[in-house]
Coordinates of C-alpha atoms in Angstrom, one line a residue:
Chain A
X128 CA -70.1 -34.3 -10.7
X129 CA -69.7 -37.4 -8.6
X130 CA -67.3 -40.0 -9.9
X131 CA -68.6 -43.4 -8.9
X132 CA -66.1 -45.2 -6.4
X133 CA -65.6 -48.5 -7.8
X134 CA -64.0 -50.8 -5.9
X135 CA -61.3 -53.0 -7.7
X136 CA -61.2 -56.8 -6.4
X137 CA -58.2 -57.8 -4.3
X138 CA -57.7 -60.4 -6.2
X139 CA -55.6 -58.9 -9.5
X140 CA -53.0 -58.0 -7.5
X141 CA -52.0 -60.9 -5.5
X142 CA -49.1 -62.6 -7.2
X143 CA -48.3 -59.8 -8.9
X144 CA -45.0 -60.4 -10.8
X145 CA -44.1 -57.3 -12.7
X146 CA -44.2 -55.5 -9.6
X147 CA -40.8 -55.1 -7.4
X148 CA -40.5 -56.3 -4.0
X149 CA -41.7 -53.1 -2.2
X150 CA -44.1 -52.3 -4.9
X151 CA -45.8 -55.7 -4.3
X152 CA -46.5 -54.7 -0.6
X153 CA -47.6 -51.1 -1.5
X154 CA -49.9 -52.7 -3.9
X155 CA -51.5 -55.0 -1.2
X156 CA -51.6 -52.4 1.1
X157 CA -53.6 -50.4 -1.5
X158 CA -55.9 -53.0 -2.8
X159 CA -56.8 -53.9 1.2
X160 CA -57.8 -50.4 1.3
X161 CA -59.9 -50.2 -1.9
X162 CA -61.4 -53.6 -0.7
X163 CA -62.4 -51.6 2.6
X164 CA -63.9 -48.5 0.8
X165 CA -67.8 -48.8 0.3
X166 CA -69.4 -47.9 -3.0
X167 CA -71.4 -44.8 -1.5
X168 CA -69.4 -41.9 0.0
X169 CA -68.0 -42.5 3.4
X170 CA -69.3 -41.5 6.3
X171 CA -66.5 -41.6 8.5
X172 CA -64.2 -43.9 10.5
X173 CA -67.2 -45.8 11.7
X174 CA -69.0 -46.7 8.6
X175 CA -65.5 -47.2 6.9
X176 CA -64.9 -50.0 9.5
X177 CA -68.7 -51.5 9.4
X178 CA -68.3 -51.6 5.9
X179 CA -65.2 -53.5 5.8
X180 CA -65.4 -56.7 3.9
X181 CA -62.3 -57.3 2.6
X182 CA -60.6 -61.2 2.3
X183 CA -58.4 -60.4 5.3
X184 CA -60.0 -57.8 7.5
X185 CA -57.6 -57.7 10.4
X186 CA -55.0 -56.8 8.3
X187 CA -57.2 -53.8 6.7
X188 CA -57.9 -52.6 10.1
X189 CA -54.3 -52.6 11.3
X190 CA -53.1 -51.0 8.2
X191 CA -56.0 -48.4 8.6
X192 CA -55.1 -47.9 12.1
X193 CA -51.6 -47.4 11.3
X194 CA -52.0 -45.5 8.3
X195 CA -54.6 -43.0 10.0
X196 CA -52.2 -42.2 12.9
X197 CA -49.6 -41.1 10.4
X198 CA -49.9 -37.1 10.7
X199 CA -49.9 -36.5 7.3
X200 CA -52.6 -36.8 4.1
X201 CA -52.3 -40.3 2.9
X202 CA -54.4 -40.4 -0.4
X203 CA -55.1 -42.9 -3.1
X204 CA -57.0 -42.4 -6.4
X205 CA -58.4 -44.4 -9.4
X206 CA -57.0 -43.3 -12.7
X207 CA -59.8 -44.8 -14.6
X208 CA -62.2 -42.5 -12.9
X209 CA -60.5 -39.2 -14.2
X210 CA -57.9 -38.7 -11.1
X211 CA -60.5 -38.8 -8.3
X212 CA -59.9 -39.7 -4.9
X213 CA -60.7 -42.9 -3.4
X214 CA -59.4 -42.4 -0.3
X215 CA -57.8 -39.8 1.8
X216 CA -56.9 -40.2 5.4
X217 CA -58.6 -38.1 8.5
X218 CA -55.5 -36.2 8.8
X219 CA -56.9 -33.6 5.9
X220 CA -59.2 -32.3 8.7
X221 CA -56.8 -31.3 10.8
X222 CA -54.3 -30.1 8.3
X223 CA -56.6 -28.5 5.5
X224 CA -59.9 -28.0 7.7
X225 CA -61.9 -30.2 4.9
X226 CA -63.5 -33.3 6.2
X227 CA -62.6 -36.3 4.2
X228 CA -66.3 -36.6 3.0
X229 CA -66.1 -33.0 1.9
X230 CA -62.9 -33.7 -0.1
X231 CA -64.0 -37.0 -1.3
X232 CA -67.4 -35.8 -2.4
X233 CA -65.9 -32.9 -4.4
X234 CA -63.4 -34.9 -7.1
X235 CA -61.9 -31.7 -8.2
X236 CA -61.7 -29.6 -4.9
X237 CA -58.2 -30.9 -4.5
X238 CA -56.9 -29.5 -7.9
X239 CA -58.7 -26.1 -6.7
X240 CA -57.1 -26.0 -3.4
X241 CA -53.4 -26.1 -4.9
X242 CA -52.3 -22.7 -4.5
X243 CA -52.6 -20.8 -8.1
X244 CA -49.5 -19.8 -8.3
X245 CA -48.2 -23.9 -8.3
X246 CA -50.7 -25.0 -10.4
X247 CA -49.1 -24.9 -13.4
X248 CA -45.9 -26.7 -12.1
X249 CA -48.3 -29.3 -10.6
X250 CA -49.7 -29.7 -14.4
X251 CA -46.3 -30.2 -16.0
X252 CA -45.1 -32.5 -13.1
X253 CA -48.5 -34.6 -13.0
X254 CA -48.5 -35.1 -16.9
X255 CA -44.9 -36.4 -16.6
X256 CA -45.9 -38.7 -13.8
X257 CA -48.6 -40.5 -15.4
X258 CA -47.0 -40.4 -18.8
X259 CA -43.5 -41.7 -17.2
X260 CA -45.0 -43.7 -14.4
X261 CA -42.0 -42.1 -12.3
X262 CA -42.6 -41.7 -8.9
X263 CA -43.8 -37.9 -8.4
X264 CA -41.5 -36.0 -5.7
X265 CA -42.5 -32.2 -4.8
X266 CA -43.6 -29.7 -2.8
X267 CA -46.9 -27.5 -3.3
X268 CA -49.0 -24.9 -1.4
X269 CA -51.9 -26.3 -0.6
X270 CA -54.7 -23.9 0.5
X271 CA -56.7 -24.7 3.8
X272 CA -60.5 -24.4 3.8
X273 CA -60.1 -20.9 5.4
X274 CA -57.6 -19.6 3.3
X275 CA -53.8 -20.2 5.0
X276 CA -51.6 -22.0 2.8
X277 CA -50.3 -24.9 3.7
X278 CA -47.1 -26.4 2.3
X279 CA -47.5 -30.0 1.2
X280 CA -44.6 -32.0 0.2
X281 CA -45.9 -34.6 -1.8
X282 CA -44.6 -38.6 -2.8
X283 CA -47.2 -40.1 -5.4
X284 CA -46.6 -43.2 -6.9
X285 CA -48.3 -45.1 -9.9
X286 CA -49.7 -48.9 -9.5
X287 CA -49.9 -50.2 -12.9
X288 CA -52.8 -53.3 -13.8
X289 CA -50.8 -56.8 -14.7
X290 CA -50.8 -55.5 -18.2
X291 CA -49.0 -52.3 -17.5
X292 CA -51.8 -49.9 -17.8
X293 CA -52.0 -47.3 -14.8
X294 CA -55.0 -48.6 -12.4
X295 CA -54.3 -46.4 -9.5
X296 CA -52.2 -44.6 -7.5
X297 CA -51.4 -43.6 -3.9
X298 CA -49.1 -41.1 -2.2
X299 CA -48.3 -38.9 0.9
X300 CA -48.7 -35.4 1.4
X301 CA -46.6 -34.4 4.6
X302 CA -47.4 -31.1 6.0
X303 CA -44.0 -29.1 5.9
X304 CA -45.2 -25.5 6.7
X305 CA -43.2 -25.3 9.8
X306 CA -40.0 -26.3 7.7
X307 CA -40.8 -24.0 5.1
X308 CA -41.3 -21.1 7.2
X309 CA -38.4 -22.0 9.0
X310 CA -36.5 -22.3 5.8
X311 CA -38.1 -18.8 4.5
X312 CA -37.2 -17.4 8.1
X313 CA -33.6 -18.6 7.6
X314 CA -33.5 -17.2 4.1
X315 CA -34.7 -13.9 5.2
X316 CA -32.7 -13.6 8.1
X317 CA -29.7 -14.7 5.5
X318 CA -30.5 -12.0 3.2
X319 CA -30.9 -9.7 5.7
X320 CA -27.6 -10.6 7.3
X321 CA -26.4 -10.3 3.4
X322 CA -27.7 -7.1 3.3
X323 CA -26.2 -5.7 6.3
X324 CA -23.0 -7.3 5.5
X325 CA -23.1 -5.5 1.7
X326 CA -24.0 -2.3 3.9
X327 CA -21.2 -2.8 6.3
X328 CA -18.9 -3.4 3.6
X329 CA -20.1 -0.4 1.4
X330 CA -19.4 1.6 4.6
X331 CA -16.0 0.3 5.0
X332 CA -15.2 0.8 1.8
X333 CA -16.7 4.1 1.9
X334 CA -14.6 4.8 5.6
X335 CA -11.5 3.6 3.7
X336 CA -11.7 5.7 0.6
X337 CA -12.0 8.8 3.2
X338 CA -9.1 7.8 4.7
X339 CA -7.5 7.1 2.1
X340 CA -8.4 10.6 0.6
X341 CA -7.1 12.2 3.8
X342 CA -3.8 10.3 3.6
X343 CA -3.4 11.7 0.0
X344 CA -4.4 15.2 1.2
X345 CA -1.7 14.5 3.9
X346 CA 1.0 13.4 1.5
X347 CA 0.2 16.0 -0.5
X348 CA 0.5 18.5 2.1
X349 CA 3.3 16.9 3.3
X350 CA 4.8 17.2 -0.2
X351 CA 4.0 21.0 -0.4
X352 CA 5.7 21.8 2.8
X353 CA 8.9 19.8 1.9
X354 CA 9.0 21.8 -1.3
X355 CA 8.3 25.0 0.7
X356 CA 11.3 24.5 2.8
X357 CA 13.6 23.0 -0.1
X358 CA 12.8 26.2 -1.9
X359 CA 12.9 28.5 0.8
X360 CA 16.4 27.3 2.1
X361 CA 17.6 27.0 -1.6
X362 CA 16.7 30.9 -2.2
X363 CA 17.8 31.7 1.0
X364 CA 21.9 30.5 0.3
X365 CA 22.0 33.3 -2.2
X366 CA 21.4 36.5 -0.1
X367 CA 23.6 34.9 2.8
X368 CA 26.6 34.0 0.7
X369 CA 26.4 37.5 -0.8
X370 CA 26.5 38.8 3.0
X371 CA 29.3 36.5 3.8
X372 CA 31.5 37.7 0.7
X373 CA 30.7 40.9 0.8
X374 CA 31.8 41.2 4.5
X375 CA 35.0 39.2 3.5
X376 CA 35.9 42.0 0.9
X377 CA 35.1 44.6 2.9
X378 CA 37.2 43.3 5.6
X379 CA 40.3 42.3 3.1
X380 CA 40.2 45.8 0.8
X381 CA 38.8 48.3 3.1
X382 CA 39.8 47.3 6.3
X383 CA 41.7 50.7 6.9
X384 CA 38.5 52.5 6.6
X385 CA 37.1 50.9 9.9
X386 CA 38.0 51.4 13.3
X387 CA 38.7 48.4 15.8
X388 CA 34.5 48.6 16.3
X389 CA 33.7 48.7 13.0
X390 CA 36.1 45.5 12.1
X391 CA 34.4 43.7 15.2
X392 CA 31.0 44.3 14.0
X393 CA 31.9 43.2 10.4
X394 CA 33.5 40.4 12.6
X395 CA 30.2 39.5 14.0
X396 CA 28.0 40.0 10.5
X397 CA 30.5 37.4 9.1
X398 CA 29.9 34.7 11.8
X399 CA 26.5 35.0 12.0
X400 CA 26.4 34.5 7.4
X401 CA 28.6 31.3 8.2
X402 CA 26.0 30.4 11.1
X403 CA 22.8 31.0 8.8
X404 CA 24.5 29.2 5.7
X405 CA 24.9 26.1 7.7
X406 CA 21.9 26.2 9.1
X407 CA 20.1 26.7 5.9
X408 CA 22.4 24.0 4.2
X409 CA 21.2 21.5 6.9
X410 CA 17.7 22.2 6.4
X411 CA 18.5 21.8 2.3
X412 CA 19.8 18.3 3.3
X413 CA 16.8 17.5 6.0
X414 CA 14.5 18.2 3.3
X415 CA 16.6 16.7 0.7
X416 CA 16.8 12.9 2.4
X417 CA 12.5 13.0 1.8
X418 CA 12.5 14.5 -1.6
X419 CA 14.9 12.5 -3.4
X420 CA 13.5 9.3 -5.0
X421 CA 16.7 7.5 -4.2
X422 CA 18.0 4.2 -5.6
X423 CA 17.7 1.5 -2.5
X424 CA 18.4 -1.2 -5.1
X425 CA 21.9 -1.3 -4.5
X426 CA 23.6 -2.9 -1.9
X427 CA 26.3 -0.6 0.1
X428 CA 29.1 -2.5 2.0
X429 CA 29.0 -1.0 5.4
X430 CA 32.5 -2.0 6.1
X431 CA 34.0 0.0 3.3
X432 CA 31.9 3.4 4.1
X433 CA 32.9 2.8 7.7
X434 CA 36.4 3.2 6.2
X435 CA 35.7 6.4 4.3
X436 CA 34.4 7.6 7.6
X437 CA 37.4 7.4 9.7
X438 CA 39.3 8.8 6.8
X439 CA 37.2 12.0 6.7
X440 CA 37.2 11.9 10.5
X441 CA 40.8 11.2 10.5
X442 CA 41.8 14.8 11.9
X443 CA 38.7 14.8 14.3
X444 CA 40.1 11.6 15.2
X445 CA 43.4 12.2 16.2
X446 CA 43.1 15.8 17.4
X447 CA 40.6 14.4 19.8
X448 CA 42.7 11.3 20.9
X449 CA 39.9 9.1 20.2
X450 CA 40.0 5.7 19.5
X451 CA 37.5 4.3 16.8
X452 CA 36.6 0.3 16.5
X453 CA 34.4 -1.6 14.7
X454 CA 33.1 -4.9 14.2
X455 CA 32.3 -6.6 11.2
X456 CA 29.8 -4.9 9.2
X457 CA 27.1 -6.4 6.5
X458 CA 25.7 -4.6 3.1
X459 CA 22.6 -2.8 3.2
X460 CA 20.1 -1.8 0.9
X461 CA 21.0 2.0 1.6
X462 CA 22.8 4.4 -0.9
X463 CA 26.7 4.5 0.5
X464 CA 26.5 8.4 1.3
X465 CA 23.3 8.3 3.2
X466 CA 24.9 5.3 5.2
X467 CA 28.3 7.7 5.4
X468 CA 26.0 10.5 6.8
X469 CA 24.5 8.2 9.5
X470 CA 27.8 6.8 10.5
X471 CA 29.6 10.2 10.1
X472 CA 26.7 12.0 12.3
X473 CA 27.1 9.4 15.4
X474 CA 30.5 9.2 15.3
X475 CA 31.3 12.7 15.3
X476 CA 28.9 13.1 18.1
X477 CA 30.5 10.1 19.9
X478 CA 33.9 12.2 19.9
X479 CA 32.0 16.3 20.3
X480 CA 30.1 14.9 23.3
X481 CA 32.9 13.1 24.7
X482 CA 33.8 13.1 28.9
X483 CA 36.9 14.2 30.5
X484 CA 38.4 10.5 29.3
X485 CA 39.6 10.2 25.8
X486 CA 36.9 9.2 23.3
X487 CA 36.4 5.1 22.9
X488 CA 33.8 4.8 19.9
X489 CA 32.5 1.1 18.9
X490 CA 30.2 0.3 15.6
X491 CA 28.8 -3.3 15.8
X492 CA 25.8 -4.8 13.7
X493 CA 23.3 -7.5 14.3
X494 CA 20.7 -9.5 12.6
X495 CA 17.4 -9.3 14.7
X496 CA 14.4 -10.2 13.4
X497 CA 15.2 -9.8 9.9
X498 CA 16.8 -6.4 10.0
X499 CA 20.4 -5.2 10.9
X500 CA 20.9 -3.4 13.9
X501 CA 23.5 -0.9 14.0
X502 CA 24.9 0.1 17.2
X503 CA 27.6 3.3 17.7
X504 CA 28.7 3.3 21.2
X505 CA 30.5 5.8 23.0
X506 CA 32.1 6.8 26.5
X507 CA 30.7 10.3 26.6
X508 CA 28.4 12.7 28.7
X509 CA 25.7 10.6 28.0
X510 CA 21.9 11.9 27.9
X511 CA 19.5 12.0 30.4
X512 CA 16.4 9.7 29.2
X513 CA 14.1 12.4 29.5
X514 CA 15.6 13.9 26.2
X515 CA 16.2 10.7 24.4
X516 CA 13.1 11.8 22.4
X517 CA 13.6 15.6 21.6
X518 CA 17.2 15.0 20.5
X519 CA 15.8 13.3 17.4
X520 CA 14.1 16.7 16.7
X521 CA 14.8 19.3 13.9
X522 CA 17.4 22.3 15.2
X523 CA 16.8 20.9 18.6
X524 CA 19.9 21.0 20.9
X525 CA 20.7 20.2 24.8
X526 CA 24.3 21.9 25.2
X527 CA 25.6 25.7 24.6
X528 CA 26.8 26.5 21.0
X529 CA 29.9 27.3 22.2
X530 CA 30.5 24.4 24.0
X531 CA 29.4 21.9 21.6
X532 CA 29.3 23.5 18.0
X533 CA 26.7 22.7 15.6
X534 CA 23.1 23.1 14.0
X535 CA 21.4 20.6 16.0
X536 CA 20.1 18.7 12.6
X537 CA 22.1 16.0 12.4
X538 CA 20.6 13.8 14.6
X539 CA 17.1 14.9 12.8
X540 CA 19.0 13.7 9.7
X541 CA 19.6 10.4 10.8
X542 CA 16.1 9.7 11.9
X543 CA 15.0 10.9 8.0
X544 CA 17.4 8.5 7.0
X545 CA 16.5 5.3 8.8
X546 CA 12.9 6.0 8.9
X547 CA 12.5 6.7 4.6
X548 CA 13.8 3.4 4.4
X549 CA 11.6 1.8 7.1
X550 CA 14.2 1.4 9.9
X551 CA 14.4 3.4 13.3
X552 CA 16.7 5.0 15.6
X553 CA 17.1 5.3 19.6
X554 CA 19.3 6.0 22.0
X555 CA 20.2 4.1 25.0
X556 CA 21.9 6.3 27.7
X557 CA 22.0 7.8 31.1
X558 CA 23.8 11.3 32.1
X559 CA 27.4 10.6 32.2
X560 CA 27.4 7.0 31.0
X561 CA 28.3 7.1 27.5
X562 CA 25.5 6.6 24.6
X563 CA 24.5 4.0 22.6
X564 CA 23.2 5.3 19.5
X565 CA 21.2 2.2 17.5
X566 CA 19.5 2.3 14.0
X567 CA 18.0 -0.4 12.3
X568 CA 18.0 -0.9 8.2
X569 CA 15.7 -3.9 7.2
X570 CA 17.6 -6.7 5.6
X571 CA 17.6 -8.1 2.1
X572 CA 18.6 -11.8 1.7
X573 CA 21.5 -11.0 -0.2
X574 CA 23.0 -8.7 2.2
X575 CA 22.8 -11.4 4.7
X576 CA 24.9 -13.6 2.5
X577 CA 27.7 -11.1 1.9
X578 CA 28.3 -11.0 5.3
X579 CA 29.5 -14.5 5.6
X580 CA 31.7 -14.1 2.4
X581 CA 35.8 -14.0 2.6
X582 CA 35.2 -10.5 0.9
X583 CA 33.7 -9.0 4.0
X584 CA 36.3 -10.7 5.8
X585 CA 39.4 -9.2 4.0
X586 CA 38.0 -5.5 4.6
X587 CA 37.8 -6.4 8.6
X588 CA 41.7 -5.5 9.1
X589 CA 41.9 -2.5 7.5
X590 CA 39.7 -1.4 9.8
X591 CA 40.8 -2.2 13.0
X592 CA 42.0 0.9 15.2
X593 CA 41.5 -0.6 18.2
Chain B
X196 CA 23.9 42.0 -20.7
X197 CA 26.6 41.6 -22.7
X198 CA 30.0 42.9 -21.1
X199 CA 33.4 42.4 -22.9
X200 CA 36.3 43.3 -20.8
X201 CA 39.1 43.9 -22.6
X202 CA 42.7 43.6 -21.4
X203 CA 45.9 43.9 -23.4
X204 CA 47.3 41.0 -25.1
X205 CA 44.3 38.7 -23.6
X206 CA 45.1 35.2 -24.7
X207 CA 42.2 33.6 -23.3
X208 CA 38.5 34.1 -23.6
X209 CA 36.0 33.3 -20.5
X210 CA 32.1 33.4 -21.1
X211 CA 30.5 33.6 -17.5
X212 CA 26.8 33.0 -17.3
X213 CA 25.7 34.3 -13.7
X214 CA 23.1 36.5 -12.7
X215 CA 24.3 37.5 -9.2
X216 CA 26.3 40.7 -9.3
X217 CA 28.6 40.0 -6.6
X218 CA 29.5 36.4 -7.7
X219 CA 30.4 37.5 -11.2
X220 CA 32.5 40.5 -9.5
X221 CA 34.4 38.1 -6.9
X222 CA 35.1 35.2 -9.8
X223 CA 36.5 37.7 -12.0
X224 CA 38.5 39.2 -9.8
X225 CA 39.7 35.4 -8.7
X226 CA 40.6 34.4 -12.0
X227 CA 42.5 37.5 -12.6
X228 CA 44.2 37.2 -9.1
X229 CA 45.3 33.8 -9.7
X230 CA 47.1 35.3 -12.7
X231 CA 45.1 34.6 -15.7
X232 CA 45.6 36.8 -19.0
X233 CA 42.2 36.7 -20.3
X234 CA 38.9 38.6 -21.7
X235 CA 35.5 37.9 -20.4
X236 CA 32.3 38.3 -21.9
X237 CA 29.2 37.8 -19.3
X238 CA 25.5 37.3 -19.4
X239 CA 22.9 37.1 -16.7
X240 CA 20.4 35.3 -18.6
X241 CA 20.2 32.1 -20.0
X242 CA 18.3 33.6 -23.0
X243 CA 21.2 36.2 -24.0
X244 CA 23.7 33.4 -23.3
X245 CA 22.0 31.0 -26.1
X246 CA 22.0 33.5 -28.5
X247 CA 25.5 34.1 -28.1
X248 CA 26.7 30.6 -28.8
X249 CA 24.3 30.3 -31.5
X250 CA 25.6 32.9 -33.6
X251 CA 27.8 32.4 -36.0
X252 CA 30.2 35.3 -35.5
X253 CA 30.6 35.0 -31.9
X254 CA 33.8 34.5 -30.5
X255 CA 34.0 31.0 -28.9
X256 CA 35.2 30.7 -25.3
X257 CA 38.4 29.0 -23.9
X258 CA 36.1 28.5 -20.8
X259 CA 32.3 28.9 -20.1
X260 CA 31.6 29.3 -16.4
X261 CA 28.2 28.8 -15.7
X262 CA 25.2 29.1 -13.1
X263 CA 22.5 26.8 -13.6
X264 CA 19.8 28.9 -11.9
X265 CA 19.5 31.8 -14.1
X266 CA 16.5 33.6 -15.7
X267 CA 14.9 32.5 -18.5
X268 CA 16.4 29.8 -19.9
X269 CA 18.1 27.3 -17.4
X270 CA 21.9 26.7 -17.5
X271 CA 21.6 23.3 -18.0
X272 CA 19.8 24.0 -21.3
X273 CA 22.5 26.5 -22.6
X274 CA 25.0 23.7 -21.3
X275 CA 23.4 21.7 -23.8
X276 CA 23.4 24.0 -26.5
X277 CA 27.1 24.4 -26.0
X278 CA 27.7 20.6 -26.3
X279 CA 25.5 20.3 -29.4
X280 CA 27.2 22.9 -31.4
X281 CA 30.3 22.1 -33.3
X282 CA 31.9 25.4 -32.9
X283 CA 31.5 25.3 -29.5
X284 CA 33.2 21.5 -29.2
X285 CA 36.6 22.4 -27.8
X286 CA 35.1 24.7 -25.4
X287 CA 35.9 23.8 -21.3
X288 CA 32.6 23.8 -19.6
X289 CA 32.6 24.7 -15.7
X290 CA 29.6 25.2 -13.8
X291 CA 29.5 27.3 -10.7
X292 CA 25.9 26.4 -8.6
X293 CA 25.0 27.0 -5.0
X294 CA 23.6 23.3 -5.3
X295 CA 25.7 20.7 -3.2
X296 CA 22.9 17.9 -4.5
X297 CA 24.7 14.9 -5.7
X298 CA 21.7 14.6 -8.6
X299 CA 22.8 18.2 -9.7
X300 CA 26.0 17.3 -9.8
X301 CA 25.7 14.0 -12.1
X302 CA 22.7 15.5 -14.0
X303 CA 25.5 18.2 -15.6
X304 CA 28.4 15.5 -15.8
X305 CA 26.1 14.0 -18.1
X306 CA 25.3 16.9 -20.0
X307 CA 29.0 17.3 -20.5
X308 CA 30.2 19.8 -18.1
X309 CA 33.9 19.8 -17.3
X310 CA 34.1 20.6 -13.9
X311 CA 31.4 21.6 -11.4
X312 CA 32.2 24.6 -8.6
X313 CA 30.4 24.7 -5.7
X314 CA 29.5 28.6 -5.0
X315 CA 31.8 29.2 -1.7
X316 CA 31.1 30.9 1.3
X317 CA 34.6 32.2 1.6
X318 CA 37.2 34.3 -0.5
X319 CA 39.4 31.5 -0.1
X320 CA 36.9 29.1 -1.9
X321 CA 36.9 32.1 -4.5
X322 CA 40.9 32.0 -4.8
X323 CA 40.7 27.9 -5.1
X324 CA 38.6 28.4 -8.2
X325 CA 40.9 31.0 -9.5
X326 CA 44.0 28.9 -9.6
X327 CA 41.8 25.9 -11.0
X328 CA 41.1 27.7 -13.6
X329 CA 44.8 28.9 -14.6
X330 CA 45.7 25.6 -13.8
X331 CA 43.7 24.3 -16.5
X332 CA 44.3 27.1 -19.0
X333 CA 48.0 26.9 -18.3
X334 CA 47.7 23.4 -20.2
X335 CA 46.3 24.5 -23.1
X336 CA 46.8 27.2 -25.9
X337 CA 43.8 29.4 -26.8
X338 CA 41.4 28.1 -29.3
X339 CA 39.7 31.2 -30.6
X340 CA 41.5 34.3 -32.0
X341 CA 41.5 37.5 -30.4

């Protein structure tokens, strides 16, 4: 069915006061076109020009040229004629592959060229457009002659008669296929990226879970090992004590039954039992540092602990002629008996490993990067740098037991205590030049405040052994 | 095991819970050598000791010496039962153990132990425990009838 192309007269739009300024212009533009459209089907540009006989042909020609240069489909249609197209610009051919004749000859072709999936939406939006008269702005997929999809961004506007009833509409369809494709490509890339990110995240969390599991296994096996060492050393104590006590009872009550050699052997057995006992006791102590869920909530005044250590080591200090001095020390988050173990081990090492000179030991502390760094410095025989790591190992000794007695676990215990609270311990020393043992204890804000208190200053003079 | 060692005119009753025979022998000797006039009752596991403490006719101890690490029922449980038994309210309890763990010491003090002896490595250490027992018993009259 062909819709008759009735061309409205240019007159009715002149001086229309009900339209806005822009709309008046558009209406005028439309009117001039309609004036140029022949009653019979258009036969291309030439016929269009030939039949144009509007009141202002130059204007019409100028607008037409301008319009037809726009790389988009410009269209107009009479509403009275059942939405049939009255005009379509020649780019319909470059964009959709249909000549304008083909397009205009079949008044409902445009509808079937709308992508089936978008028709429903078009129906709704077009109805709303006709009823409200509000401009229609939407994007539809339109099929070309050869079936390709072209994305059209449409802007359609209604022009009304002076009485207010819809007269015709005009609009423009811009081919935004490239834009849409780019947009889709971008979306695809984005989705792909999203998927990859999700995959990576999943991989990472898998790896993380695996790592966590391994850490747990390690912690468990570590705990088992600690438990084993603890139980073993605990259970070893009894037989060792039995050997020692039996040997002593034998020596005390039955020595007459033994000759000189027998008594010597008994003494060796006893000494071995004592040595074994101290090894086991130290091993127990070593495992206990990590086993104990010790309270670290309380602060310990390092200065008072140092006083206790000096009292405990009083005889050793006196006998060796040592001089132990101490700066003002802070309060730290470490149980008192642990701090005592640290100081006692380091100070007694300083005395034990002395040179020919009388031992001089100095204890001090400084706040560095939020941790208290304690220093125990001596003037003893020093330690060759190649052994600086090894001395902190369990049962590692650098010297003959006869010259420097001990089990070789003291520094290992110190290392455990310090590391248990997140600190570290090391030594700065050279052979023959004394040693300086340093350890850190992470600081608490309160502890720092306490050092400045007069309370701490009051303790200081009591320690001055200098 | 239920061993009662009588001595003439025994004034005090000491109950010992100890599974190590050498320790039992040595601590009894040390207490005797310190000059304590007493009678011993010994148990080698916690179950026997618990039964004795809870038996209405048992002879209450002036002093109970108990090892923490013993078979069947732990020493700490026995200590707990003694402290919950009015008949035994006046018995002094001393823990005798190899553990030097400050946690163990604090725990048994909390359970009501009066004293804590770490098992010594030498006879001098045993002698010290013997004198400590004598000093303490000298200050009180026996609570138990012979």
